[in-house]
Amino acid sequence: MAARDVLRDWLVEALRTLGGSATVIDVSREVWRAHQRDIEASGDLVYTWQYDLRWAATNLRKEGRLAQNKRGEPWRLT
C-alpha cells in the first residue's frame, strides 16, 4: 500500500523518465502508468493522489529540487 509521502519520489521518478521537464498532466500520466496498482491499493490515496502530487511539487520547490514555475508552465527538476 502506498502512502502520501511516496508521491515525492514518484514525481521525481516521473520527471526523470520524461527527460527532466514535463507538464503536470504528463507527470500525472507517467505516475499513473508506473504506479496505478499501488495507487488503487492505497485506500483513500486513490481519491487524492493528484492533489497530493501537487503538494509534493510545492514541497520539492521549497527544497530547491524542483524549479519555480508559473501556472501552466512545465515542472522541471533542478
Short mmCIF file of C-alpha atoms in Angstrom, two decimals:
data_model
loop_
_atom_site.label_atom_id
_atom_site.label_comp_id
_atom_site.label_asym_id
_atom_site.label_seq_id
_atom_site.Cartn_x
_atom_site.Cartn_y
_atom_site.Cartn_z
CA MET A 1 0.00 0.00 0.00
CA ALA A 2 1.31 3.40 -0.98
CA ALA A 3 1.32 6.37 1.36
CA ARG A 4 1.19 10.06 0.53
CA ASP A 5 4.91 10.52 1.26
CA VAL A 6 5.95 8.29 -1.68
CA LEU A 7 4.47 10.78 -4.13
CA ARG A 8 7.59 12.95 -3.87
CA ASP A 9 9.72 10.05 -5.08
CA TRP A 10 7.21 9.14 -7.78
CA LEU A 11 7.14 12.73 -9.01
CA VAL A 12 10.93 12.89 -9.30
CA GLU A 13 10.97 9.45 -10.95
CA ALA A 14 8.33 10.55 -13.47
CA LEU A 15 10.19 13.74 -14.34
CA ARG A 16 13.42 11.79 -14.85
CA THR A 17 11.58 9.35 -17.11
CA LEU A 18 10.15 12.29 -19.06
CA GLY A 19 13.55 13.94 -19.54
CA GLY A 20 13.59 16.25 -16.52
CA SER A 21 10.73 18.53 -17.53
CA ALA A 22 7.04 17.91 -18.25
CA THR A 23 3.56 19.32 -17.88
CA VAL A 24 1.52 18.46 -14.81
CA ILE A 25 -0.73 16.29 -16.98
CA ASP A 26 2.22 14.36 -18.43
CA VAL A 27 3.70 13.86 -14.96
CA SER A 28 0.33 12.61 -13.71
CA ARG A 29 0.03 10.21 -16.65
CA GLU A 30 3.51 8.85 -16.00
CA VAL A 31 2.89 8.41 -12.27
CA TRP A 32 -0.38 6.60 -13.07
CA ARG A 33 1.32 4.41 -15.71
CA ALA A 34 4.10 3.40 -13.34
CA HIS A 35 2.13 3.15 -10.09
CA GLN A 36 -1.53 2.52 -10.92
CA ARG A 37 -1.70 -0.67 -8.88
CA ASP A 38 -0.07 0.98 -5.88
CA ILE A 39 -2.46 3.92 -6.08
CA GLU A 40 -5.53 1.72 -6.42
CA ALA A 41 -4.46 -0.41 -3.46
CA SER A 42 -3.72 2.58 -1.24
CA GLY A 43 -7.16 3.26 0.18
CA ASP A 44 -8.05 6.95 0.19
CA LEU A 45 -4.95 7.93 -1.80
CA VAL A 46 -6.78 6.74 -4.92
CA TYR A 47 -9.09 9.74 -4.47
CA THR A 48 -6.46 12.34 -3.54
CA TRP A 49 -3.23 11.39 -5.30
CA GLN A 50 -3.32 14.13 -7.97
CA TYR A 51 -3.97 16.82 -5.37
CA ASP A 52 -1.27 15.32 -3.14
CA LEU A 53 1.12 15.19 -6.11
CA ARG A 54 0.78 18.95 -6.49
CA TRP A 55 1.57 19.43 -2.79
CA ALA A 56 4.61 17.20 -3.24
CA ALA A 57 5.72 19.50 -6.07
CA THR A 58 5.28 22.55 -3.83
CA ASN A 59 7.44 20.95 -1.15
CA LEU A 60 10.10 19.96 -3.68
CA ARG A 61 10.19 23.58 -4.90
CA LYS A 62 10.73 24.78 -1.32
CA GLU A 63 13.67 22.36 -1.06
CA GLY A 64 15.11 23.57 -4.37
CA ARG A 65 14.72 20.20 -6.07
CA LEU A 66 12.05 21.47 -8.47
CA ALA A 67 12.37 24.76 -10.33
CA GLN A 68 10.00 27.61 -9.58
CA ASN A 69 7.40 27.99 -12.30
CA LYS A 70 4.34 29.95 -13.24
CA ARG A 71 0.91 28.39 -13.54
CA GLY A 72 0.69 26.36 -16.74
CA GLU A 73 4.45 26.04 -17.19
CA PRO A 74 6.10 22.61 -17.11
CA TRP A 75 7.57 21.22 -13.93
CA ARG A 76 11.37 20.94 -14.14
CA LEU A 77 13.97 19.24 -11.99
CA THR A 78 16.87 21.40 -10.85
#
